Coordinates of N, CA, C and O in Angstrom, one line a residue:
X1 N 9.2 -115.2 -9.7 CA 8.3 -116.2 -10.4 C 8.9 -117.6 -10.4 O 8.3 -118.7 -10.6
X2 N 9.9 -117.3 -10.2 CA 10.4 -119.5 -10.6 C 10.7 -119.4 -9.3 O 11.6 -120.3 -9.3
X3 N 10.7 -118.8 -7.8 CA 10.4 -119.6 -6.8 C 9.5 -120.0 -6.8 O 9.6 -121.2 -6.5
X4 N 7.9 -119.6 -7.1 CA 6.9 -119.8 -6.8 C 6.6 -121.3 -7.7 O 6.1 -122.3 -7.2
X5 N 7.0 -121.2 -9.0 CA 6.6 -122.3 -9.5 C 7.6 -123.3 -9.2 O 7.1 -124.4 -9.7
X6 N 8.9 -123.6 -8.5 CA 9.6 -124.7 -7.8 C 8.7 -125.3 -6.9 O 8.2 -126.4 -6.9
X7 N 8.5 -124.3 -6.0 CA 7.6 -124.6 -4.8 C 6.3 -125.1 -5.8 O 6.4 -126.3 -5.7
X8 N 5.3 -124.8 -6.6 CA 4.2 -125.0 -6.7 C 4.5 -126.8 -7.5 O 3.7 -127.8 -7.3
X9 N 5.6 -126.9 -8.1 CA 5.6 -128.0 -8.5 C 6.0 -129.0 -7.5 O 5.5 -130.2 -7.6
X10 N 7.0 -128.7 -6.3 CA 7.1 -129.7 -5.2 C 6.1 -130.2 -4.6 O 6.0 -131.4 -4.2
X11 N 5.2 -128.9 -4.7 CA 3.6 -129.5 -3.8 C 3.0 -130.4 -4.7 O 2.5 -131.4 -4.2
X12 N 2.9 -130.2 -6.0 CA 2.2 -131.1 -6.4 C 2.9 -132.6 -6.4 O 2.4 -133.7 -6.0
X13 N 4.0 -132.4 -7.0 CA 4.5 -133.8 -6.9 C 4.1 -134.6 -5.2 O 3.5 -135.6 -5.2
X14 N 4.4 -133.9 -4.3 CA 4.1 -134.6 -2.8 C 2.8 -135.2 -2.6 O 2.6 -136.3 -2.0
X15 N 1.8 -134.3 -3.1 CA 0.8 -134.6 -2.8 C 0.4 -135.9 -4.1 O -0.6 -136.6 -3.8
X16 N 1.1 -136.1 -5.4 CA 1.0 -137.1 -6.6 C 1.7 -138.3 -5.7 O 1.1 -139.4 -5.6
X17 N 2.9 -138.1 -4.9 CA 3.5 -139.4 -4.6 C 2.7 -140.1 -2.9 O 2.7 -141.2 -2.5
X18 N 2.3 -139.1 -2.4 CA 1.6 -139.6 -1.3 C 0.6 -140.0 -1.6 O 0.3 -140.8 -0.7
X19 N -0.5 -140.0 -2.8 CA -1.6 -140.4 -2.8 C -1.7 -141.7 -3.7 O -2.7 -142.4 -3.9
X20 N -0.2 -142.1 -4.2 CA 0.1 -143.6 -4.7 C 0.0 -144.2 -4.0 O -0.7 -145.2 -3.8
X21 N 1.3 -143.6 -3.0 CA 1.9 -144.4 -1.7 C 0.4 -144.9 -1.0 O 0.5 -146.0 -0.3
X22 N -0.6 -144.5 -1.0 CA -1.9 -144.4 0.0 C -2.9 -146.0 -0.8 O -3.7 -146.8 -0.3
X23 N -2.5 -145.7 -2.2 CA -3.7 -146.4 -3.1 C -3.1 -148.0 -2.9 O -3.8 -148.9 -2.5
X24 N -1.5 -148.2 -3.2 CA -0.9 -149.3 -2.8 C -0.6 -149.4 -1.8 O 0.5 -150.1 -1.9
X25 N -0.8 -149.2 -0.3 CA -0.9 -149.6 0.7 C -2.4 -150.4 1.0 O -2.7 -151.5 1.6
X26 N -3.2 -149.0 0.2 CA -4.9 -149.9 0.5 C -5.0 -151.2 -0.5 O -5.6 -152.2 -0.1
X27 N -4.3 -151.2 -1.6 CA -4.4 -152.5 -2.5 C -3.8 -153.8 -1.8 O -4.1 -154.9 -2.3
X28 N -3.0 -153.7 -0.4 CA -2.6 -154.8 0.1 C -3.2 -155.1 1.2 O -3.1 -156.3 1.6
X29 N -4.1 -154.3 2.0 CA -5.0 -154.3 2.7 C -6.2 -155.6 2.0 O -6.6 -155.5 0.8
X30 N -6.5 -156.8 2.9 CA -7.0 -158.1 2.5 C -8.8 -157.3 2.9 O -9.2 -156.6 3.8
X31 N -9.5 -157.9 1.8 CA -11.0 -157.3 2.4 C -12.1 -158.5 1.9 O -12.1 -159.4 1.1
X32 N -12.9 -158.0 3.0 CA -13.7 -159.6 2.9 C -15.4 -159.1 3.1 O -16.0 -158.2 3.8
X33 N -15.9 -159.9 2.1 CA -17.0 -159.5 1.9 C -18.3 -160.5 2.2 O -18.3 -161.4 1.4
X34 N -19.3 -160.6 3.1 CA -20.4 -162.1 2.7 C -21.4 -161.6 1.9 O -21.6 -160.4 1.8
X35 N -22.4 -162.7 1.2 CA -23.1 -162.0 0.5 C -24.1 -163.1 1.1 O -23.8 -164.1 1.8
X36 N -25.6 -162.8 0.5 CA -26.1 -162.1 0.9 C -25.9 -160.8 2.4 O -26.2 -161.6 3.4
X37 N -25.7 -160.1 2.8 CA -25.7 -159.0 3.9 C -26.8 -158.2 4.0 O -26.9 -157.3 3.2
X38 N -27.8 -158.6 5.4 CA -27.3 -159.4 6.3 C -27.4 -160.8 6.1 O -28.2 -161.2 5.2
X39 N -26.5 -161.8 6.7 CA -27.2 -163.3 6.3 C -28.3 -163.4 7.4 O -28.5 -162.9 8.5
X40 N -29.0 -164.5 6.5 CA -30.1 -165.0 7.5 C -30.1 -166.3 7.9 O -29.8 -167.2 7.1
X41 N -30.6 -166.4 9.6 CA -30.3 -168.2 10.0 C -30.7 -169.5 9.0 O -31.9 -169.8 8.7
X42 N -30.0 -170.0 8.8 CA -30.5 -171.5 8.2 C -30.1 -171.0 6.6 O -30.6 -171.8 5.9
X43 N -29.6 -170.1 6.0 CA -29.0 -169.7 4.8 C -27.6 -170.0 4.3 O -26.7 -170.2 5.1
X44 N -27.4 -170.0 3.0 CA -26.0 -170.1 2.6 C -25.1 -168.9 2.8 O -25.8 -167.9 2.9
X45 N -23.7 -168.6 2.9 CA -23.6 -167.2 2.1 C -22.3 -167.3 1.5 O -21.5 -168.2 1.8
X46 N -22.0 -166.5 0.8 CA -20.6 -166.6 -0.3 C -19.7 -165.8 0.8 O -20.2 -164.8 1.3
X47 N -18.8 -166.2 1.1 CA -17.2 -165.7 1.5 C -16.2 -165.2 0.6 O -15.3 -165.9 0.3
X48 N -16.3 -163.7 0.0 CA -15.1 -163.5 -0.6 C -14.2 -162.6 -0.1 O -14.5 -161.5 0.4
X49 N -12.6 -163.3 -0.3 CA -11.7 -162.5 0.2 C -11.0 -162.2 -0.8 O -10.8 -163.0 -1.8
X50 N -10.5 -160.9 -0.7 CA -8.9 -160.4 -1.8 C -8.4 -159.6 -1.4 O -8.9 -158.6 -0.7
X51 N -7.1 -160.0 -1.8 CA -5.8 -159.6 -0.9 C -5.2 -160.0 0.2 O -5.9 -160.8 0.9
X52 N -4.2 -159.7 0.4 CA -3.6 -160.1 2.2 C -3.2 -162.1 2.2 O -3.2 -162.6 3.3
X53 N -3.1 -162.8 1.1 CA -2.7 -164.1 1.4 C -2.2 -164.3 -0.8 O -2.3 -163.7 -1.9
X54 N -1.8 -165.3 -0.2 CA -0.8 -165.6 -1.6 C -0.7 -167.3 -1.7 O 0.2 -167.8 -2.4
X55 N -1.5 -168.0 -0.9 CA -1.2 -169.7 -0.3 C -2.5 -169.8 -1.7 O -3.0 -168.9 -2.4
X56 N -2.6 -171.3 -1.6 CA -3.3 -171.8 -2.8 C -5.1 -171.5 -2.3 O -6.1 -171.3 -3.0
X57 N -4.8 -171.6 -0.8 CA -6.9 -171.8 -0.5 C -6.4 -171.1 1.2 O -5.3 -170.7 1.6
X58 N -7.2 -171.1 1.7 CA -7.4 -170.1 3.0 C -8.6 -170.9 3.5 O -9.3 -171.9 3.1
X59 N -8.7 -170.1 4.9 CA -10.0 -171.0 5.8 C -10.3 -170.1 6.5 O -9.6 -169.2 7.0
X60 N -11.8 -170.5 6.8 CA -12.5 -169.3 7.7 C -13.6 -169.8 8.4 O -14.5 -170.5 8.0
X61 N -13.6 -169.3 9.6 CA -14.5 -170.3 11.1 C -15.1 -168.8 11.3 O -14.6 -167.7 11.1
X62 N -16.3 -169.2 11.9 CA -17.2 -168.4 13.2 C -17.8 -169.0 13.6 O -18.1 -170.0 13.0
X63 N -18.3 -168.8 14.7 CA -19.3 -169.1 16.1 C -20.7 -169.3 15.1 O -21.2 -170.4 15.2
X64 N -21.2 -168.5 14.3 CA -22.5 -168.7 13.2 C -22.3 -169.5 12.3 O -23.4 -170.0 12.0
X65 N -21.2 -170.0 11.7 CA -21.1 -171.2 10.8 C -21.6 -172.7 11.1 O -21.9 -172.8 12.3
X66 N -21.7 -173.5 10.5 CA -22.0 -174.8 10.8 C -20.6 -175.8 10.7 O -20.5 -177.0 11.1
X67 N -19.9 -175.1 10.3 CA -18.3 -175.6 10.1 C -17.1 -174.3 9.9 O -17.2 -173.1 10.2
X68 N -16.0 -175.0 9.2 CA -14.8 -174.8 8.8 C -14.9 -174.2 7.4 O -14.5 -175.0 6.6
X69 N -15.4 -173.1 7.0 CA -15.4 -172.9 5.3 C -14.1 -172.6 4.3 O -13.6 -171.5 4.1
X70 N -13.8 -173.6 3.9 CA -12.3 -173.6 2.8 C -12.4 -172.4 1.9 O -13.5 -172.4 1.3
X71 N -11.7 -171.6 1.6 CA -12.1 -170.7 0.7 C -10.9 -171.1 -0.5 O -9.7 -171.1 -0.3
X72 N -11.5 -171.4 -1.7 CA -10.4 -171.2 -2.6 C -10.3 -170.5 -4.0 O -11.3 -170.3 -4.6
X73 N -9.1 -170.2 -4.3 CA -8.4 -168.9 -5.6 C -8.4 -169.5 -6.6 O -7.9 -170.6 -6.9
X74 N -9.4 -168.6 -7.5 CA -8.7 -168.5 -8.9 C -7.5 -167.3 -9.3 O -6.8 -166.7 -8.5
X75 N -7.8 -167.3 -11.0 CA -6.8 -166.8 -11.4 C -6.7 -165.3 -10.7 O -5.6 -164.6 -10.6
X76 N -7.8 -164.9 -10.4 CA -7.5 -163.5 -10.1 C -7.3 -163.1 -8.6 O -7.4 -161.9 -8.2
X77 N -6.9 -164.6 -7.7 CA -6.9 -163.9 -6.6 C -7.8 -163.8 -5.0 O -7.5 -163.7 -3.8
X78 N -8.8 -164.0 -5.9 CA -9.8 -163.9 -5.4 C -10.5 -165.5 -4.8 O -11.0 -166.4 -5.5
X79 N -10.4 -165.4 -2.9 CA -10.5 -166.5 -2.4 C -12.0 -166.3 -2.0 O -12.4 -165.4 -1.3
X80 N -12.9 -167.7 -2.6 CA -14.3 -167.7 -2.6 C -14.4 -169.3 -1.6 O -13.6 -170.2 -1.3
X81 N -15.8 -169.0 -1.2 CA -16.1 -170.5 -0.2 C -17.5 -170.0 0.0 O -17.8 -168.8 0.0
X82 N -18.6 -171.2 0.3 CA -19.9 -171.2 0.4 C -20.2 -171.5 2.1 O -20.2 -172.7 2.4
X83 N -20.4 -170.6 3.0 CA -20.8 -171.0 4.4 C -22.5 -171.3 4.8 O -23.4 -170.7 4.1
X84 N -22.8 -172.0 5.7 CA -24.0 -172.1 5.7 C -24.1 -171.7 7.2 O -23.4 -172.3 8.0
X85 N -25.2 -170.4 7.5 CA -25.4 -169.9 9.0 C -26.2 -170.9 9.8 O -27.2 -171.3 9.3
X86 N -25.8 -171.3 11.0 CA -26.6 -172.2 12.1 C -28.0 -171.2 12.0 O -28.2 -170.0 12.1
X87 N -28.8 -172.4 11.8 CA -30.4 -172.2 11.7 C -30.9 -171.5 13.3 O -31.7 -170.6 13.3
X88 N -30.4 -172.0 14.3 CA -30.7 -171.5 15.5 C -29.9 -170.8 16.3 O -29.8 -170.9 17.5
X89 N -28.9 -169.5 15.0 CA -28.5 -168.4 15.7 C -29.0 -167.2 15.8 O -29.5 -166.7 14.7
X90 N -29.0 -166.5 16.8 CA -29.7 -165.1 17.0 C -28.9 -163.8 16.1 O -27.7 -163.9 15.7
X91 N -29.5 -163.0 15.9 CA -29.7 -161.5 15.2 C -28.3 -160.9 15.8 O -28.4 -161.1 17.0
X92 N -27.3 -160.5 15.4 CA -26.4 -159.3 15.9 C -25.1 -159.5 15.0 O -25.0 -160.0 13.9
X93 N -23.9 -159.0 15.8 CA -23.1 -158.6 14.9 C -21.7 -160.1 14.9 O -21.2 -159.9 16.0
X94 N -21.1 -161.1 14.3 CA -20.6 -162.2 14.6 C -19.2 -162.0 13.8 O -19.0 -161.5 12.6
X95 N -17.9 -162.7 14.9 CA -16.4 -162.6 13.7 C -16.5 -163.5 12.5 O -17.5 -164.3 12.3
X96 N -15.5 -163.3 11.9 CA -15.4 -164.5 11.1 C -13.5 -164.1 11.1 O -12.9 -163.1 10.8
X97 N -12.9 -165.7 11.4 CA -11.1 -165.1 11.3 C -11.1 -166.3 10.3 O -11.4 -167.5 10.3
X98 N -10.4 -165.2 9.4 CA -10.0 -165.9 8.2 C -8.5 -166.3 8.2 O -7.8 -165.3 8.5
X99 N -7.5 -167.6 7.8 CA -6.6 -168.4 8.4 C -6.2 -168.6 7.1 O -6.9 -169.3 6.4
X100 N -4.9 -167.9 6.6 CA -4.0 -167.9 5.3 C -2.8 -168.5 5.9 O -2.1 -168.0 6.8
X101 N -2.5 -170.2 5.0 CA -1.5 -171.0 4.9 C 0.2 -170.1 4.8 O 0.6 -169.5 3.8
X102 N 0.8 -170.1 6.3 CA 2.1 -169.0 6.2 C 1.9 -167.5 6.6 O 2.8 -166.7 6.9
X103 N 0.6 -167.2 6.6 CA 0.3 -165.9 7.0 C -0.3 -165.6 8.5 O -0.3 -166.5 9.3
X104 N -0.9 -164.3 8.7 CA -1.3 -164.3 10.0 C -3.1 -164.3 9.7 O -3.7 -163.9 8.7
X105 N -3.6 -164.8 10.7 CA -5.2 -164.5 11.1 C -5.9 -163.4 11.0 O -5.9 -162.7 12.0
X106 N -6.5 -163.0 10.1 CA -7.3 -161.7 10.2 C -8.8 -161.9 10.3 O -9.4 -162.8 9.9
X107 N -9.4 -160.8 11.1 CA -10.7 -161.5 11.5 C -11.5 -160.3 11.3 O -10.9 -159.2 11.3
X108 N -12.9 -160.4 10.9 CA -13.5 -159.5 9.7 C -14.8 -159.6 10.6 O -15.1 -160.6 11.2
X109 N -15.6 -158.4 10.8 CA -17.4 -159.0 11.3 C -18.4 -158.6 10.3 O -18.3 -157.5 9.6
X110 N -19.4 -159.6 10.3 CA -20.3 -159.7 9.4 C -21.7 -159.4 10.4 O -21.6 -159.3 11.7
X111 N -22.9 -159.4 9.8 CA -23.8 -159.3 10.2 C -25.0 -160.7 9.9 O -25.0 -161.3 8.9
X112 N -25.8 -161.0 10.8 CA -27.1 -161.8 11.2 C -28.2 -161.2 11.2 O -28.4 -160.6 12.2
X113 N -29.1 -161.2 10.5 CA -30.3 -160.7 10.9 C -31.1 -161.6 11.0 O -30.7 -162.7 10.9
X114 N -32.7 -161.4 11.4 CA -33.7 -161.9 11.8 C -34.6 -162.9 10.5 O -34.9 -162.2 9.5
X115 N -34.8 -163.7 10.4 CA -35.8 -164.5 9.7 C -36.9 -163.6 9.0 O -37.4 -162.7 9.7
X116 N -37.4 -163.8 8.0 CA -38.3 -163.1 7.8 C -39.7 -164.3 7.8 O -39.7 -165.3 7.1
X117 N -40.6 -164.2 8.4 CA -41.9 -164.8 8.6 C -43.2 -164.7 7.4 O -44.3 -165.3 7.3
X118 N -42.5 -163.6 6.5 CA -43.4 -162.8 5.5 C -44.5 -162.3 6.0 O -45.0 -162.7 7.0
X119 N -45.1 -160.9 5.0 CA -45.5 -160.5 5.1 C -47.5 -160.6 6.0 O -48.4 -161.3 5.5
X120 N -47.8 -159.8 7.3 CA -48.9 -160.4 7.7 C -50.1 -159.6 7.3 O -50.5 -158.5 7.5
X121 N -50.4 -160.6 6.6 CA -52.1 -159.7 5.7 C -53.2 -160.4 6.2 O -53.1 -161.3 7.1
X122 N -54.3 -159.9 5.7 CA -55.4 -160.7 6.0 C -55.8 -162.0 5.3 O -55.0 -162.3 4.4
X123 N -56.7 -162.8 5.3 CA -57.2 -163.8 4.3 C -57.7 -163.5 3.4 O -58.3 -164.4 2.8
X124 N -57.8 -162.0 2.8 CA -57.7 -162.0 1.4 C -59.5 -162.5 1.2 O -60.0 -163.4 1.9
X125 N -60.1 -161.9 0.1 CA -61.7 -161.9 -0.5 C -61.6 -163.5 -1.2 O -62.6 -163.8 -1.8
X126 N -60.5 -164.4 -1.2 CA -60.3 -165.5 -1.5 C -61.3 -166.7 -0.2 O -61.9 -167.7 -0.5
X127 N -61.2 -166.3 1.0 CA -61.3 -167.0 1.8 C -62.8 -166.9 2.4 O -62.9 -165.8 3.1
X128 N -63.7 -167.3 2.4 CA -65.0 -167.0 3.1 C -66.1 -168.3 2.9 O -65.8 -169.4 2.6
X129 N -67.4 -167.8 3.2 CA -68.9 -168.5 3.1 C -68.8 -169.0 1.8 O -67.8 -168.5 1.3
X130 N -69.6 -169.8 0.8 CA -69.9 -169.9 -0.5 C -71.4 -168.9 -0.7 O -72.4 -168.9 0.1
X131 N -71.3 -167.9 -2.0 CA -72.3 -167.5 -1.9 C -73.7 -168.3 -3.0 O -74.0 -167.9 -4.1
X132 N -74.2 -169.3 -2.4 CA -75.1 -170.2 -3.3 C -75.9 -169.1 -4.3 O -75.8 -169.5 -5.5
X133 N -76.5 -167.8 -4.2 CA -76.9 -167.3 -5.6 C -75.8 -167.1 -6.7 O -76.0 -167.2 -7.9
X134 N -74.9 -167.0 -6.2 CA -73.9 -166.6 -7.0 C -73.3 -167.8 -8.1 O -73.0 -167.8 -9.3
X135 N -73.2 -169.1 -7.1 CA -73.0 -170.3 -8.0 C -74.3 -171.2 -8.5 O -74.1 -172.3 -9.1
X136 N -76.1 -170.6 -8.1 CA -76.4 -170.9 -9.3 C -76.8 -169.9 -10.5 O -77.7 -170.2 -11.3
X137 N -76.1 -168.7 -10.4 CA -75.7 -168.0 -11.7 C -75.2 -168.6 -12.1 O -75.7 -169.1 -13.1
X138 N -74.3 -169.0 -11.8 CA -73.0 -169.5 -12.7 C -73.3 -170.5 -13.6 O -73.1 -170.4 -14.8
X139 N -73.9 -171.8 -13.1 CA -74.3 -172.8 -13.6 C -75.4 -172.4 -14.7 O -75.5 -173.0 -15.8
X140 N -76.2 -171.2 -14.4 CA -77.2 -170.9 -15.4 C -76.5 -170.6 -16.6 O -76.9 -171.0 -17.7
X141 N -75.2 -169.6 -16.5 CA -74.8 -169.0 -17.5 C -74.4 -170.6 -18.6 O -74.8 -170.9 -19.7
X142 N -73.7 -171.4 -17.8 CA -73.2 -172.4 -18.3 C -74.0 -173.2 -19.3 O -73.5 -173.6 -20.3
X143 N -75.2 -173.2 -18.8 CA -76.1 -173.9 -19.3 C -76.4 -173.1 -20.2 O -76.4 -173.8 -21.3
X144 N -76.9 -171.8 -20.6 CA -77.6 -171.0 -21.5 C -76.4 -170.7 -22.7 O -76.7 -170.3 -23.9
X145 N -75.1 -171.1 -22.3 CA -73.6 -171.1 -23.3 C -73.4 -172.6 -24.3 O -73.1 -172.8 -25.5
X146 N -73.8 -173.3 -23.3 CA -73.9 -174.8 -24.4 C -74.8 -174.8 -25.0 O -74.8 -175.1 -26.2
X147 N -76.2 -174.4 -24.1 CA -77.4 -174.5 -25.3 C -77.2 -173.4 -26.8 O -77.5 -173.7 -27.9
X148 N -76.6 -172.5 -26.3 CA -76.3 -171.6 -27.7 C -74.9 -172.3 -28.7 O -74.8 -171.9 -29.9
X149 N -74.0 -173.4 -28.2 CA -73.4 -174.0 -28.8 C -74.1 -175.0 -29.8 O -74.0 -174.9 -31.0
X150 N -74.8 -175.8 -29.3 CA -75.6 -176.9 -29.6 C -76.2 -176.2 -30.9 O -76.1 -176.5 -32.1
X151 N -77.2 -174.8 -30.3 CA -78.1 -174.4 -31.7 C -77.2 -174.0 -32.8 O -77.4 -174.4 -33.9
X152 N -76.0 -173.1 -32.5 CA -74.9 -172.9 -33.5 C -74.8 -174.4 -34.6 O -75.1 -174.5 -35.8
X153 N -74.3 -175.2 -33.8 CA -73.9 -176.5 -34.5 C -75.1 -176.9 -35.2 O -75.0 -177.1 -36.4
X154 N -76.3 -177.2 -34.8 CA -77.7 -177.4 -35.9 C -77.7 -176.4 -36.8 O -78.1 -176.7 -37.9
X155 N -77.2 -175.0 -36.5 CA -77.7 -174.8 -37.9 C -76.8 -174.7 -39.2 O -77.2 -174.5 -40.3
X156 N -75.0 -175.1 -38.5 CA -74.5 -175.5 -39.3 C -74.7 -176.4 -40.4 O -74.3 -176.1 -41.6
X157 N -75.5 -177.7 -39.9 CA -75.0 -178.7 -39.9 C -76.2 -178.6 -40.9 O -75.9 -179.3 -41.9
X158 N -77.4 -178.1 -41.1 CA -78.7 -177.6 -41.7 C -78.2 -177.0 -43.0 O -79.0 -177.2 -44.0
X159 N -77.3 -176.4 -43.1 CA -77.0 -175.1 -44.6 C -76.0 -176.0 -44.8 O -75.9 -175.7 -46.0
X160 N -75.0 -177.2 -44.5 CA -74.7 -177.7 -45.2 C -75.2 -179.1 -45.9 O -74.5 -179.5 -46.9

């Protein structure tokens, strides 16, 4: 019996210290995220990175940007920057290499999608002929609503 439980505790311990060893390896692993995803042409998008740089601000280029996007840290770390996608780039998959002051270049892909044109409906029971019976109802009612105002107010105006 206390081989089995030597052994049963070695296993656990290996498998407790490998799965640290695993969580703090991925905690130093740098990850980068754009938001909106997908972006769309002629749009803003937020750049956030965390982890993998320790410099005061970072920089990040692609072929879809309209420039150079500075990304910079607060307290937590966390390197933010606002990019704006070229209005006349096409749909697919584009890098972005993000450039930490003392560190090395890591380059991350983001996605592009297509413009939306909105949705194609019809012109809608808004859009048509005038139907003239129908607008001189209307005016009739109008008229037969004031005249009933008018008599209201006489006979107010009568009892008092």
């Amino acid at each position: 019996m206390r081989i089995a439980t030597v052994l049963a505790t070695t296993a656990l311990a290996s498998v407790a210290i490998g799965a640290g060893a695993s969580a703090a390896y991925a905690a130093d692993q740098p990850s980068l995220s754009v938001t909106p995803s997908p972006a769309m042409p002629g749009s803003s998008v937020v750049i956030s990175l965390s982890g993998g740089c320790t410099a005061s601000s970072a920089s990040a280029t692609s072929e879809a940007f309209t420039g150079t996007v500075e990304l910079s840290t607060g307290s937590a770390r966390i390197y933010t920057g606002t990019a704006t996608i070229k209005s006349a780039i096409k749909a697919g998959t584009y890098s972005i290499d993000v450039a930490c002051p003392g560190g090395a270049t890591s380059t991350y892909q983001f996605e592009v999608g297509t413009a939306s044109k909105g949705a194609k409906t019809g012109l809608g029971g808004s859009v048509g002929g005038m139907n003239t019976g129908r607008i001189a109802g209307g005016i009739a009612l109008l008229g037969v609503a004031a005249g009933g105002v008018v008599m209201l107010r006489r006979r107010r105006a009568d009892t008092d």
